PDB file of C-alpha atoms in Angstrom:
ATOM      1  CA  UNK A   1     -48.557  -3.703 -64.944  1.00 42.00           C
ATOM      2  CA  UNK A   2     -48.980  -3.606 -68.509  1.00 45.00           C
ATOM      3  CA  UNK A   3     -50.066  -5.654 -71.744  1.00 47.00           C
ATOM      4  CA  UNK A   4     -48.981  -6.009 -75.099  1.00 50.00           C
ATOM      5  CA  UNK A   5     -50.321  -8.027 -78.424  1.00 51.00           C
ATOM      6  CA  UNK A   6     -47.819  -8.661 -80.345  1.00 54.00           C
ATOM      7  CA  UNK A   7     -46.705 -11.633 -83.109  1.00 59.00           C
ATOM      8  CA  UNK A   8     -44.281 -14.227 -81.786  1.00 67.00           C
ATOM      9  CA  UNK A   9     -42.763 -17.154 -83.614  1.00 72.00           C
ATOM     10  CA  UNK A  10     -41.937 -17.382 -87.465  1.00 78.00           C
ATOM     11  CA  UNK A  11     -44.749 -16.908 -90.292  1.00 84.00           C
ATOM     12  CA  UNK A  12     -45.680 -20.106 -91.336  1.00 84.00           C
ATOM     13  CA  UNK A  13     -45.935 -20.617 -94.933  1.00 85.00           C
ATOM     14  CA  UNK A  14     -48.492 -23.621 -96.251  1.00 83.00           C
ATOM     15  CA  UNK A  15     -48.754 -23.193 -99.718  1.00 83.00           C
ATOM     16  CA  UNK A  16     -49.869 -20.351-100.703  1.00 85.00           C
ATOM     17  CA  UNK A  17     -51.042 -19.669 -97.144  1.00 86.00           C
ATOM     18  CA  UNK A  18     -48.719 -17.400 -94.478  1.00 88.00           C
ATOM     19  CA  UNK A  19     -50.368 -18.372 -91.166  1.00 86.00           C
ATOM     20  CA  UNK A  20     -48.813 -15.318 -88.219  1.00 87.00           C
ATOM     21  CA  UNK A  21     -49.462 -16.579 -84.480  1.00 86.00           C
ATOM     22  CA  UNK A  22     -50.668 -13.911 -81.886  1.00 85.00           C
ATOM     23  CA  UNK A  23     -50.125 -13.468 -78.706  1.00 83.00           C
ATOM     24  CA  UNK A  24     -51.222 -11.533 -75.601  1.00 83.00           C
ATOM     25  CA  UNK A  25     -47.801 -10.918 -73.629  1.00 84.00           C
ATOM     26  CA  UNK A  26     -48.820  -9.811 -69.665  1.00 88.00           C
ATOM     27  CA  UNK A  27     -45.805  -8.634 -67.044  1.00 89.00           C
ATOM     28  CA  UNK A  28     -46.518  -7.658 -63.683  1.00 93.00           C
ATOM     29  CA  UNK A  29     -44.312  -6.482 -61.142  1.00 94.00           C
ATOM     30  CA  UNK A  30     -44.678  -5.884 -57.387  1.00 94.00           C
ATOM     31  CA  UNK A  31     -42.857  -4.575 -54.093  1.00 95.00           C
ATOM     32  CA  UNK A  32     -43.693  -4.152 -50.217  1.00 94.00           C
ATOM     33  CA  UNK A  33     -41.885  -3.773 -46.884  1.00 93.00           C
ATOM     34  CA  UNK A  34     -42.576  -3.060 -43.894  1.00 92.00           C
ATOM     35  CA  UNK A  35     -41.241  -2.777 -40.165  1.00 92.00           C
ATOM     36  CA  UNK A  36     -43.046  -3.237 -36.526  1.00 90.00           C
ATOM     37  CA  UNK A  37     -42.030  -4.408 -32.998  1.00 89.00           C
ATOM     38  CA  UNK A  38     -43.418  -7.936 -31.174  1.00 85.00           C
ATOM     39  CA  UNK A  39     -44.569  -8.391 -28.217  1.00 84.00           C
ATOM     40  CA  UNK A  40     -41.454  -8.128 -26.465  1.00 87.00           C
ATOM     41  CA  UNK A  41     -41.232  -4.930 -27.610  1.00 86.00           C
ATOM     42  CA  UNK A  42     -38.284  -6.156 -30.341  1.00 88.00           C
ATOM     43  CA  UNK A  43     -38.256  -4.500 -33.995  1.00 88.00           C
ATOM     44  CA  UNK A  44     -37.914  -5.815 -37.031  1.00 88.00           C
ATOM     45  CA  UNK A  45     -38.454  -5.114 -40.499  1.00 90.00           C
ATOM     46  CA  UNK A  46     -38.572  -6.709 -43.891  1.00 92.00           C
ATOM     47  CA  UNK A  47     -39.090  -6.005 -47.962  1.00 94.00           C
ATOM     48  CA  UNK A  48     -39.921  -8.557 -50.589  1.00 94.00           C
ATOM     49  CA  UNK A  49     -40.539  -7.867 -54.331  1.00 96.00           C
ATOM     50  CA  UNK A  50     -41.879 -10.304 -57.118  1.00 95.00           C
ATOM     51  CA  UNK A  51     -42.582 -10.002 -60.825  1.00 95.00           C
ATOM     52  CA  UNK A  52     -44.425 -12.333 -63.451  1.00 94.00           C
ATOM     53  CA  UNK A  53     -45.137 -12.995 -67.077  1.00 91.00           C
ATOM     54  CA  UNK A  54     -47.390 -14.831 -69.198  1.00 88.00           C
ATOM     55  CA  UNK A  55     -47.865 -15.342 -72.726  1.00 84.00           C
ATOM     56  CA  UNK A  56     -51.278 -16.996 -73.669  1.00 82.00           C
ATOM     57  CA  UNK A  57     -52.150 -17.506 -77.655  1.00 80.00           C
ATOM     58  CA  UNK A  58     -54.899 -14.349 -78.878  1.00 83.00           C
ATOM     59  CA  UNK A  59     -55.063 -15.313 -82.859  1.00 84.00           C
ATOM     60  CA  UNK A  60     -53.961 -16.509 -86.013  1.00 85.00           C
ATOM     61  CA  UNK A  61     -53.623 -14.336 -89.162  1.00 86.00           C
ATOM     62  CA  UNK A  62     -54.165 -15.732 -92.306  1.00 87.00           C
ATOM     63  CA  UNK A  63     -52.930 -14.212 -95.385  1.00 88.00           C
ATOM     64  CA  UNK A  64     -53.848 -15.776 -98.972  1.00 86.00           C
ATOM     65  CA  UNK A  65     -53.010 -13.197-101.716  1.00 88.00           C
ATOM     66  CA  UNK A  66     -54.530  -9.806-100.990  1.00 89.00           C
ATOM     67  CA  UNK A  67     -57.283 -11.393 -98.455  1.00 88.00           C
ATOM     68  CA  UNK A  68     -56.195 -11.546 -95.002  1.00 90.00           C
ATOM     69  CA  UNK A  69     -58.263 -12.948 -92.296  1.00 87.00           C
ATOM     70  CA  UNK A  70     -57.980 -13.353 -88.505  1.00 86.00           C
ATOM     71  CA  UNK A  71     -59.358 -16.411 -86.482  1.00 84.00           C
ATOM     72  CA  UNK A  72     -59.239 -15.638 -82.923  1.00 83.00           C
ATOM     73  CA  UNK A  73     -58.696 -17.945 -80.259  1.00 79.00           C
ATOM     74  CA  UNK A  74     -61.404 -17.065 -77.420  1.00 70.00           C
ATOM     75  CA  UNK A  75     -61.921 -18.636 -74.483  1.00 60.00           C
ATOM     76  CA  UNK A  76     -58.486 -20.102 -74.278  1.00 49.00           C
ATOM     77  CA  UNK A  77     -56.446 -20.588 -71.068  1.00 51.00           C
ATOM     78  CA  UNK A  78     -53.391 -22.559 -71.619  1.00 47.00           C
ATOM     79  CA  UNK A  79     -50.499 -23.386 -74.140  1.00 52.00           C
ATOM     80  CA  UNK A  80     -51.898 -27.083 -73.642  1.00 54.00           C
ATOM     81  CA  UNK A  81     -55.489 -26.315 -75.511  1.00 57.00           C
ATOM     82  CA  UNK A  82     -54.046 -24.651 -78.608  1.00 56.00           C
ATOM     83  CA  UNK A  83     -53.466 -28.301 -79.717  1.00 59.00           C
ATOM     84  CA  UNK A  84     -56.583 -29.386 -78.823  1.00 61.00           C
ATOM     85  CA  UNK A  85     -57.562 -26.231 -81.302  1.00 61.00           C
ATOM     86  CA  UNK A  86     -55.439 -27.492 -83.921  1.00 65.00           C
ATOM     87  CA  UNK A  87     -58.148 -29.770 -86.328  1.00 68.00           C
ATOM     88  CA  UNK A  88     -60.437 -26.735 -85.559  1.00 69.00           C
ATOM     89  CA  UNK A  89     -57.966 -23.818 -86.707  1.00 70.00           C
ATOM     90  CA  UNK A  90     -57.237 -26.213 -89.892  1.00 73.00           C
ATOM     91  CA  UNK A  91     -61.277 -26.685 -90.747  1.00 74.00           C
ATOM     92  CA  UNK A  92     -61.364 -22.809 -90.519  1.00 73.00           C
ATOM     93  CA  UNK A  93     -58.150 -22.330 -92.856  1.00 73.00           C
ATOM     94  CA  UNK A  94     -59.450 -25.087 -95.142  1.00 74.00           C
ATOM     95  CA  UNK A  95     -62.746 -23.480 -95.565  1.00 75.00           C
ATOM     96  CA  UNK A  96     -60.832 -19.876 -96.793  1.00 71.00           C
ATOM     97  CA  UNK A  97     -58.801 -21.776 -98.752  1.00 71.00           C
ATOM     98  CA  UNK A  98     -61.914 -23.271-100.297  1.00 72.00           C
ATOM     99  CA  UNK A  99     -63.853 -20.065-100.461  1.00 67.00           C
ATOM    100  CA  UNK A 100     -61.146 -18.182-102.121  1.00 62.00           C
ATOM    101  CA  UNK A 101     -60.358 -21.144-104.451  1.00 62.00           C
ATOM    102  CA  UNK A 102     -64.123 -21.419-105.431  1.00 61.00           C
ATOM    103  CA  UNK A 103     -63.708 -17.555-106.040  1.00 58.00           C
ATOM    104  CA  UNK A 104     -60.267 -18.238-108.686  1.00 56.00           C
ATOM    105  CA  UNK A 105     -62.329 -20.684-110.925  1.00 58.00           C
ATOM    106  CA  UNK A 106     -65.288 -18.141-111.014  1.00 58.00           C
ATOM    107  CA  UNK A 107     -63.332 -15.422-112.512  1.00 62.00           C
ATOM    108  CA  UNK A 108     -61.158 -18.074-114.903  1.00 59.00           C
ATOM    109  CA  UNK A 109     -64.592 -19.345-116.079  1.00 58.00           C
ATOM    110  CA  UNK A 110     -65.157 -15.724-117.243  1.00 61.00           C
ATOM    111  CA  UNK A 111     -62.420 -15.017-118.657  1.00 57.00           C
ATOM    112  CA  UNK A 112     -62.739 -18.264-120.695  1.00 57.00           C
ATOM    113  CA  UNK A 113     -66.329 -17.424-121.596  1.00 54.00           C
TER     114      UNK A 113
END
């Protein structure tokens, strides 16, 4: 078995904000067999294999300019809650945006001055 974070799906661009999805991607793979006689003293024998993947969401990078941020998403199970997370993730991005904006009319007010 082994895991992998990796980005999937397109950048999206809101304004002047990229936003990059994260995932963790999971694979697992597995095999038996094995062969025996009843009580009749007949034999038999079999194999099976099986494999499985899962993608769950890990984070969301947010890049404004040069400041780049990452909100994770903890706690998560399913697809299903990341748009239950949705007016959350957009308070969060709002709030950088604010910060950062706050930060742009500080320095234009000195420059001014």
């Amino acid at each position: 078995m082994f895991k992998a974070k990796t980005v999937i799906g397109d950048p999206m661009v809101i304004g002047e904000v990229t936003l990059v999805p994260v995932v963790n991607v999971t694979f697992g793979i597995g095999t038996g067999g094995g062969e025996g006689k009843d009580a009749k003293d007949q034999g038999g024998g079999g194999v099976g294999a099986g494999t499985g993947a899962r993608i769950t969401p890990a984070a969301v990078i947010v890049i404004k300019g040069d400041d780049v941020s990452m909100l994770p998403i903890s706690g998560r199970g399913s697809l299903e809650n990341i748009v239950g997370m949705a007016p959350e993730l957009i308070g969060q991005l709002k709030k950088v945006v604010k910060r950062e904006g706050s930060e742009t009319e500080k320095e234009e007010k000195k420059r001014v001055e």
